[in-house]
Amino acid sequence: QLELVESGGGSVQAGGSLNISCKISGKITNSGCLAWFRQFPGKAREMVGMIGGIAHIAESVRGRFSISRDPADNVLNLRMTRLSPEDTAMYYCAAGGCTTISPEGFRDWGQGTQVTVSS
């Protein structure tokens, strides 16, 4: 089981950029995927993107958000640009298989970090 800890959330104005990170403790298998999800109030978690065995970026953030991993430090990054108030959510990193974009396919989760975009 992996331990994941997010950091870097905060408040930013619309049009701005923000980087959030996820420190991963434990061994990541080559066949697994690392992902970012977000959750709006009262809504289910939705995938922002994942990397690993499969690369995927949600259409709603494509061209604005990018995911990268620093294997040396075992850190997963989410670079967010051209943010809008509609991106305001709790952001979670997760680890699991690469078979689905559904949260049910991911076993290990961080505690989440809040991103708030003001207009």
C-alpha positions as YAML, in Angstrom:
chain: A
units: angstrom
residues:
- id: 1
  name: GLN
  ca: [0.00, 0.00, 0.00]
- id: 2
  name: LEU
  ca: [1.24, 3.47, -0.89]
- id: 3
  name: GLU
  ca: [1.08, 6.61, 1.19]
- id: 4
  name: LEU
  ca: [0.25, 9.76, -0.79]
- id: 5
  name: VAL
  ca: [0.43, 13.30, 0.54]
- id: 6
  name: GLU
  ca: [-0.66, 16.28, -1.53]
- id: 7
  name: SER
  ca: [0.64, 19.80, -1.13]
- id: 8
  name: GLY
  ca: [0.58, 23.14, -2.89]
- id: 9
  name: GLY
  ca: [-3.11, 23.93, -2.99]
- id: 10
  name: GLY
  ca: [-4.36, 27.41, -2.30]
- id: 11
  name: SER
  ca: [-6.14, 30.39, -3.76]
- id: 12
  name: VAL
  ca: [-5.45, 31.98, -7.11]
- id: 13
  name: GLN
  ca: [-7.18, 34.48, -9.36]
- id: 14
  name: ALA
  ca: [-8.82, 33.47, -12.58]
- id: 15
  name: GLY
  ca: [-6.33, 33.19, -15.40]
- id: 16
  name: GLY
  ca: [-3.54, 32.30, -13.02]
- id: 17
  name: SER
  ca: [-1.50, 29.15, -12.58]
- id: 18
  name: LEU
  ca: [-0.88, 26.78, -9.72]
- id: 19
  name: ASN
  ca: [1.24, 23.70, -9.19]
- id: 20
  name: ILE
  ca: [0.23, 20.99, -6.78]
- id: 21
  name: SER
  ca: [2.31, 17.98, -5.83]
- id: 22
  name: CYS
  ca: [1.86, 14.55, -4.39]
- id: 23
  name: LYS
  ca: [4.63, 12.85, -2.46]
- id: 24
  name: ILE
  ca: [4.43, 9.09, -2.80]
- id: 25
  name: SER
  ca: [5.90, 6.69, -0.27]
- id: 26
  name: GLY
  ca: [6.23, 3.07, -1.25]
- id: 27
  name: LYS
  ca: [6.98, 1.08, -4.35]
- id: 28
  name: ILE
  ca: [5.12, 1.99, -7.52]
- id: 29
  name: THR
  ca: [4.74, -0.88, -9.95]
- id: 30
  name: ASN
  ca: [5.61, -0.36, -13.58]
- id: 31
  name: SER
  ca: [2.17, -1.53, -14.60]
- id: 32
  name: GLY
  ca: [0.32, 0.88, -12.33]
- id: 33
  name: CYS
  ca: [-1.01, 4.35, -12.90]
- id: 34
  name: LEU
  ca: [-0.86, 7.54, -10.89]
- id: 35
  name: ALA
  ca: [-3.71, 9.95, -11.22]
- id: 36
  name: TRP
  ca: [-5.19, 13.26, -10.17]
- id: 37
  name: PHE
  ca: [-8.87, 13.52, -9.35]
- id: 38
  name: ARG
  ca: [-10.95, 16.46, -8.27]
- id: 39
  name: GLN
  ca: [-14.19, 16.72, -6.40]
- id: 40
  name: PHE
  ca: [-16.67, 19.56, -6.56]
- id: 41
  name: PRO
  ca: [-18.98, 20.11, -3.57]
- id: 42
  name: GLY
  ca: [-21.82, 17.62, -3.67]
- id: 43
  name: LYS
  ca: [-20.37, 15.79, -6.66]
- id: 44
  name: ALA
  ca: [-18.51, 12.53, -7.18]
- id: 45
  name: ARG
  ca: [-14.77, 12.57, -7.77]
- id: 46
  name: GLU
  ca: [-13.77, 12.87, -11.39]
- id: 47
  name: MET
  ca: [-10.47, 12.13, -13.01]
- id: 48
  name: VAL
  ca: [-8.31, 15.03, -14.11]
- id: 49
  name: GLY
  ca: [-5.66, 12.81, -15.65]
- id: 50
  name: MET
  ca: [-3.34, 9.90, -15.14]
- id: 51
  name: ILE
  ca: [0.09, 8.70, -16.18]
- id: 52
  name: GLY
  ca: [1.89, 5.40, -16.06]
- id: 53
  name: GLY
  ca: [0.77, 2.45, -18.08]
- id: 54
  name: ILE
  ca: [-1.83, 4.72, -19.74]
- id: 55
  name: ALA
  ca: [-1.78, 8.48, -20.23]
- id: 56
  name: HIS
  ca: [-5.06, 10.36, -20.06]
- id: 57
  name: ILE
  ca: [-6.13, 13.96, -19.58]
- id: 58
  name: ALA
  ca: [-9.76, 14.93, -19.16]
- id: 59
  name: GLU
  ca: [-11.13, 16.99, -22.01]
- id: 60
  name: SER
  ca: [-12.23, 19.72, -19.62]
- id: 61
  name: VAL
  ca: [-8.62, 20.49, -18.69]
- id: 62
  name: ARG
  ca: [-6.78, 19.41, -21.83]
- id: 63
  name: GLY
  ca: [-4.36, 22.07, -22.96]
- id: 64
  name: ARG
  ca: [-4.46, 23.80, -19.56]
- id: 65
  name: PHE
  ca: [-3.36, 21.11, -17.12]
- id: 66
  name: SER
  ca: [-0.44, 18.74, -17.36]
- id: 67
  name: ILE
  ca: [0.73, 15.83, -15.23]
- id: 68
  name: SER
  ca: [4.29, 14.84, -14.65]
- id: 69
  name: ARG
  ca: [6.22, 12.59, -12.35]
- id: 70
  name: ASP
  ca: [9.62, 13.04, -10.83]
- id: 71
  name: PRO
  ca: [10.81, 9.46, -10.30]
- id: 72
  name: ALA
  ca: [13.89, 10.52, -8.38]
- id: 73
  name: ASP
  ca: [11.80, 12.14, -5.65]
- id: 74
  name: ASN
  ca: [8.70, 9.98, -6.21]
- id: 75
  name: VAL
  ca: [6.57, 13.05, -6.67]
- id: 76
  name: LEU
  ca: [3.52, 13.42, -8.89]
- id: 77
  name: ASN
  ca: [2.86, 16.94, -10.13]
- id: 78
  name: LEU
  ca: [-0.17, 18.70, -11.55]
- id: 79
  name: ARG
  ca: [0.56, 21.92, -13.39]
- id: 80
  name: MET
  ca: [-2.60, 23.99, -13.79]
- id: 81
  name: THR
  ca: [-2.74, 27.04, -16.03]
- id: 82
  name: ARG
  ca: [-5.46, 29.43, -17.21]
- id: 83
  name: LEU
  ca: [-7.48, 28.55, -14.15]
- id: 84
  name: SER
  ca: [-11.13, 29.51, -13.93]
- id: 85
  name: PRO
  ca: [-13.56, 29.53, -10.99]
- id: 86
  name: GLU
  ca: [-14.99, 26.31, -12.43]
- id: 87
  name: ASP
  ca: [-11.73, 24.60, -11.47]
- id: 88
  name: THR
  ca: [-12.37, 25.25, -7.79]
- id: 89
  name: ALA
  ca: [-12.39, 21.84, -6.12]
- id: 90
  name: MET
  ca: [-10.60, 19.49, -3.78]
- id: 91
  name: TYR
  ca: [-7.81, 17.80, -5.68]
- id: 92
  name: TYR
  ca: [-6.66, 14.27, -4.83]
- id: 93
  name: CYS
  ca: [-3.82, 12.11, -6.05]
- id: 94
  name: ALA
  ca: [-4.37, 8.39, -6.33]
- id: 95
  name: ALA
  ca: [-2.56, 5.23, -7.29]
- id: 96
  name: GLY
  ca: [-3.94, 2.07, -8.79]
- id: 97
  name: GLY
  ca: [-4.42, 0.10, -11.97]
- id: 98
  name: CYS
  ca: [-4.80, 1.56, -15.42]
- id: 99
  name: THR
  ca: [-8.07, -0.14, -16.29]
- id: 100
  name: THR
  ca: [-10.50, 2.67, -15.64]
- id: 101
  name: ILE
  ca: [-10.83, 6.41, -15.06]
- id: 102
  name: SER
  ca: [-13.34, 5.70, -12.33]
- id: 103
  name: PRO
  ca: [-12.25, 6.32, -8.72]
- id: 104
  name: GLU
  ca: [-13.19, 2.71, -7.95]
- id: 105
  name: GLY
  ca: [-10.11, 1.61, -9.90]
- id: 106
  name: PHE
  ca: [-7.73, 3.36, -7.54]
- id: 107
  name: ARG
  ca: [-6.80, 1.86, -4.22]
- id: 108
  name: ASP
  ca: [-4.53, 4.40, -2.59]
- id: 109
  name: TRP
  ca: [-5.49, 8.04, -2.04]
- id: 110
  name: GLY
  ca: [-4.08, 11.20, -0.59]
- id: 111
  name: GLN
  ca: [-6.02, 13.40, 1.80]
- id: 112
  name: GLY
  ca: [-6.66, 16.07, -0.81]
- id: 113
  name: THR
  ca: [-5.67, 19.69, -1.26]
- id: 114
  name: GLN
  ca: [-8.08, 22.55, -1.88]
- id: 115
  name: VAL
  ca: [-7.75, 24.73, -4.95]
- id: 116
  name: THR
  ca: [-9.86, 27.89, -5.03]
- id: 117
  name: VAL
  ca: [-10.02, 30.16, -8.06]
- id: 118
  name: SER
  ca: [-11.57, 33.57, -7.63]
- id: 119
  name: SER
  ca: [-13.02, 35.66, -10.43]
...
